[in-house]
Short mmCIF file of C-alpha atoms in Angstrom, two decimals:
data_model
loop_
_atom_site.label_atom_id
_atom_site.label_comp_id
_atom_site.label_asym_id
_atom_site.label_seq_id
_atom_site.Cartn_x
_atom_site.Cartn_y
_atom_site.Cartn_z
CA ASP A 17 0.00 0.00 0.00
CA ALA A 18 1.21 3.52 -0.78
CA GLY A 19 0.22 4.81 2.62
CA VAL A 20 -2.09 7.70 3.36
CA ILE A 21 -2.22 10.00 0.34
CA GLN A 22 -3.04 13.66 0.64
CA SER A 23 -3.52 16.28 -2.02
CA PRO A 24 -2.50 18.87 -2.78
CA ARG A 25 0.88 19.00 -1.02
CA HIS A 26 0.87 22.76 -1.09
CA GLU A 27 -1.99 25.20 -1.46
CA VAL A 28 -1.81 28.97 -1.62
CA THR A 29 -5.09 30.80 -1.74
CA GLU A 30 -6.50 34.22 -1.15
CA MET A 31 -8.51 35.08 1.91
CA GLY A 32 -12.19 34.40 1.35
CA GLN A 33 -11.68 31.57 -1.12
CA GLU A 34 -12.87 28.04 -0.58
CA VAL A 35 -10.19 25.43 0.05
CA THR A 36 -10.65 21.66 -0.23
CA LEU A 37 -8.07 19.24 1.09
CA ARG A 38 -8.23 15.60 0.10
CA CYS A 39 -7.22 12.36 1.71
CA LYS A 40 -7.10 8.73 0.71
CA PRO A 41 -6.62 6.48 3.76
CA ILE A 42 -4.86 3.14 3.78
CA SER A 43 -7.11 0.46 2.38
CA GLY A 44 -8.86 -1.49 5.10
CA HIS A 45 -8.40 1.13 7.80
CA ASP A 46 -11.65 1.90 9.63
CA TYR A 47 -10.61 5.19 11.22
CA LEU A 48 -9.65 8.44 9.59
CA PHE A 49 -8.38 11.55 11.36
CA TRP A 50 -7.76 15.12 10.34
CA TYR A 51 -5.09 17.04 12.25
CA ARG A 52 -3.79 20.57 11.98
CA GLN A 53 -0.22 21.53 12.86
CA THR A 54 0.90 25.08 13.62
CA MET A 55 3.83 26.55 15.47
CA MET A 56 1.46 28.17 17.93
CA ARG A 57 -0.67 25.16 18.82
CA GLY A 58 1.27 22.11 17.70
CA LEU A 59 -0.71 19.10 16.46
CA GLU A 60 -4.45 19.33 17.05
CA LEU A 61 -7.09 16.75 16.24
CA LEU A 62 -9.87 18.40 14.24
CA ILE A 63 -12.23 15.50 13.54
CA TYR A 64 -12.25 11.76 13.17
CA PHE A 65 -14.40 9.20 11.38
CA ASN A 66 -15.14 5.58 12.03
CA ASN A 67 -16.50 3.58 9.12
CA ASN A 68 -17.13 6.85 7.23
CA VAL A 69 -19.21 8.31 10.07
CA PRO A 70 -17.98 11.43 11.91
CA ILE A 71 -17.51 10.51 15.56
CA ASP A 72 -16.01 13.59 17.16
CA ASP A 73 -15.77 16.98 15.49
CA SER A 74 -15.22 19.00 18.65
CA GLY A 75 -11.78 20.00 17.43
CA MET A 76 -13.10 21.76 14.36
CA PRO A 77 -12.31 25.41 15.02
CA GLU A 78 -15.51 26.94 13.67
CA ASP A 79 -18.32 26.58 11.17
CA ARG A 80 -16.08 27.57 8.30
CA PHE A 81 -14.55 24.10 8.58
CA SER A 82 -16.34 20.99 7.40
CA ALA A 83 -15.26 17.43 6.69
CA LYS A 84 -16.85 14.59 4.80
CA MET A 85 -16.12 10.97 4.13
CA PRO A 86 -18.40 9.80 1.31
CA ASN A 87 -16.77 6.37 1.14
CA ALA A 88 -14.09 4.29 2.79
CA SER A 89 -11.36 5.49 0.45
CA PHE A 90 -11.84 9.24 0.39
CA SER A 91 -12.27 12.18 2.72
CA THR A 92 -12.27 15.94 2.31
CA LEU A 93 -11.66 18.83 4.65
CA LYS A 94 -13.16 22.06 3.41
CA ILE A 95 -12.61 25.60 4.62
CA GLN A 96 -15.07 28.22 3.38
CA PRO A 97 -14.27 31.08 3.51
CA SER A 98 -10.59 30.74 4.28
CA GLU A 99 -8.74 33.20 6.50
CA PRO A 100 -5.01 33.89 6.99
CA ARG A 101 -5.13 32.29 10.46
CA ASP A 102 -6.07 29.00 8.80
CA SER A 103 -2.54 28.79 7.41
CA ALA A 104 -1.07 25.55 8.72
CA VAL A 105 -0.08 22.04 7.72
CA TYR A 106 -3.10 19.75 7.63
CA PHE A 107 -2.53 16.05 8.14
CA CYS A 108 -4.78 13.12 7.47
CA ALA A 109 -4.13 9.86 9.28
CA SER A 110 -5.78 6.45 9.33
CA SER A 111 -5.71 3.45 11.60
CA LEU A 112 -7.19 -0.03 11.86
CA ARG A 113 -8.72 0.19 15.29
CA GLY A 114 -8.97 3.83 16.31
CA LEU A 115 -7.09 6.20 18.51
CA ASN A 116 -5.59 3.65 20.87
CA THR A 117 -3.60 2.07 18.11
CA GLU A 118 -0.97 3.15 15.66
CA ALA A 119 -2.12 5.87 13.27
CA PHE A 120 -0.42 6.31 9.90
CA PHE A 121 -0.04 9.90 8.76
CA GLY A 122 0.02 11.32 5.26
CA GLN A 123 2.61 13.80 4.08
CA GLY A 124 0.35 16.71 4.85
CA THR A 125 -0.99 19.69 2.95
CA ARG A 126 0.71 23.00 3.62
CA LEU A 127 -1.98 25.66 3.35
CA THR A 128 -1.10 29.33 3.04
CA VAL A 129 -3.93 31.86 3.02
CA VAL A 130 -2.84 35.33 1.94
CA GLY B 12 0.84 41.60 17.81
CA GLU B 13 3.50 39.22 16.65
CA SER B 14 2.77 35.54 17.16
CA VAL B 15 5.10 33.60 19.36
CA GLY B 16 5.60 30.02 18.28
CA LEU B 17 6.08 27.02 20.45
CA HIS B 18 9.58 26.75 21.80
CA LEU B 19 10.88 23.33 20.88
CA PRO B 20 13.48 21.98 23.30
CA THR B 21 16.47 20.62 21.45
CA LEU B 22 18.69 17.68 22.29
CA SER B 23 22.03 17.57 20.52
CA VAL B 24 24.01 14.34 20.55
CA GLN B 25 26.94 12.74 18.74
CA GLU B 26 26.44 9.82 16.41
CA GLY B 27 26.71 6.60 18.36
CA ASP B 28 25.60 8.08 21.67
CA ASN B 29 22.41 7.01 23.38
CA SER B 30 19.64 9.59 23.39
CA ILE B 31 16.92 10.09 25.98
CA ILE B 32 13.93 12.26 25.15
CA ASN B 33 11.57 13.09 27.97
CA CYS B 34 7.91 13.98 28.11
CA ALA B 35 5.69 15.00 31.00
CA TYR B 36 2.09 14.11 30.34
CA SER B 37 -0.89 15.86 31.77
CA ASN B 38 -3.48 13.33 32.84
CA SER B 39 -2.79 10.64 35.41
CA ALA B 40 -5.69 8.62 34.01
CA SER B 41 -4.34 8.50 30.47
CA ASP B 42 -4.56 5.02 29.06
CA TYR B 43 -2.25 4.87 26.09
CA PHE B 44 0.93 6.62 25.03
CA ILE B 45 2.73 6.83 21.72
CA TRP B 46 5.99 8.27 20.50
CA TYR B 47 6.06 9.74 17.00
CA LYS B 48 8.96 10.95 14.90
CA GLN B 49 8.51 13.79 12.43
CA GLU B 50 11.13 14.59 9.85
CA SER B 51 11.14 17.90 8.06
CA GLY B 52 8.38 18.12 5.46
CA LYS B 53 6.84 14.80 6.45
CA GLY B 54 4.00 13.54 8.56
CA PRO B 55 4.53 12.03 12.01
CA GLN B 56 5.71 8.45 11.94
CA PHE B 57 4.89 5.92 14.65
CA ILE B 58 7.88 4.73 16.68
CA ILE B 59 6.58 2.83 19.68
CA ASP B 60 3.61 2.73 22.02
CA ILE B 61 2.90 1.64 25.57
CA ARG B 62 -0.23 1.09 27.59
CA SER B 63 -0.75 2.30 31.12
CA ASN B 64 -0.51 -1.20 32.57
CA MET B 65 3.13 -1.42 31.51
CA ASP B 66 6.22 0.50 32.58
CA LYS B 67 8.64 -0.46 29.84
CA ARG B 68 8.53 -1.58 26.25
CA GLN B 69 11.36 -2.22 23.85
CA GLY B 70 11.57 -2.01 20.11
CA GLN B 71 14.40 -2.01 17.67
CA ARG B 72 16.97 0.43 19.12
CA VAL B 73 14.20 2.20 21.03
CA THR B 74 12.81 1.79 24.53
CA VAL B 75 9.87 3.60 26.07
CA LEU B 76 9.65 3.99 29.83
CA LEU B 77 6.50 5.03 31.64
CA ASN B 78 6.56 6.35 35.19
CA LYS B 79 2.95 6.84 36.21
CA THR B 80 3.87 8.09 39.69
CA VAL B 81 5.39 11.27 38.29
CA LYS B 82 3.50 11.22 34.95
CA HIS B 83 6.66 10.92 32.95
CA LEU B 84 7.36 9.22 29.66
CA SER B 85 10.76 8.79 28.07
CA LEU B 86 12.09 7.52 24.77
CA GLN B 87 15.54 6.04 24.69
CA ILE B 88 17.31 5.64 21.37
CA ALA B 89 20.38 3.43 21.37
CA ALA B 90 23.38 4.18 19.13
CA THR B 91 21.82 7.30 17.71
CA GLN B 92 22.33 7.83 13.98
CA PRO B 93 22.13 10.96 11.83
CA GLY B 94 18.90 9.59 10.36
CA ASP B 95 17.36 9.86 13.80
CA SER B 96 17.47 13.66 13.57
CA ALA B 97 13.85 14.80 13.72
CA VAL B 98 11.21 16.21 16.05
CA TYR B 99 9.86 13.63 18.49
CA PHE B 100 6.36 13.89 19.91
CA CYS B 101 4.81 12.03 22.77
CA ALA B 102 1.04 11.63 22.67
CA GLU B 103 -1.51 10.39 25.21
CA THR B 104 -5.17 9.48 25.34
CA PRO B 105 -6.50 11.27 28.45
CA MET B 106 -9.47 10.00 30.36
CA ASN B 107 -11.16 13.39 30.18
CA THR B 108 -11.53 12.83 26.46
CA GLY B 109 -13.07 9.42 27.07
CA PHE B 110 -9.78 7.94 25.87
CA GLN B 111 -10.96 9.00 22.44
CA LYS B 112 -8.46 11.68 21.55
CA LEU B 113 -4.76 11.41 20.96
CA VAL B 114 -3.31 14.58 22.51
CA PHE B 115 0.16 15.49 21.32
CA GLY B 116 2.91 17.18 23.30
CA THR B 117 4.88 20.07 21.89
CA GLY B 118 7.80 17.96 20.71
CA THR B 119 11.57 17.75 21.17
CA ARG B 120 14.04 18.33 18.36
CA LEU B 121 16.86 15.78 18.21
CA LEU B 122 19.99 16.81 16.36
CA VAL B 123 22.58 14.11 15.69
CA SER B 124 26.05 15.17 14.65
CA PRO B 125 28.27 12.79 12.69
#
């Protein structure tokens, strides 16, 4: 397996634009997580899914953020409208049995909102 | 005002030395702990984990020690190599999140000199 695949690797957008980040988890993994990494706050869990169903979205910063998982092999994290403070590296991770087991991270998407 | 980023403690060692990276965790009822390694431009990579009913676990060149009395976790790397240079994060699943969230520490930068 190629591991967790995220796209794009880098995204630069203007404030107010919609941004969509994409993730393909490892095949067979039941759990998918979205994290955000910044210098100020480190690694933060935004939301996670189990069997395509959102379980805990309490880490999503505000209503401008939304995440979907339409099937077992694809998830999106959308920011609309984007703001400069959303600039960060966004990671997707997947695991077989949830948070108390090893999670495999993608390479991340570096988002810059100008 | 200007943002102040997280200050990452740095451990500098010579190639071949043993390294010890320490982490103080926050919740005495945390159930599960993981060490991750993050190289520049990459996502975190699982190194080793340990459950709260254990106090030591060994992997290949790495050992994790858990001291629940003082809420301290350490990662020992034997015969450190230049390829071990990275930021190392400890993570825990605290009881106040229902053991459902992996909470990351701020990280320690390991620099290995040849």
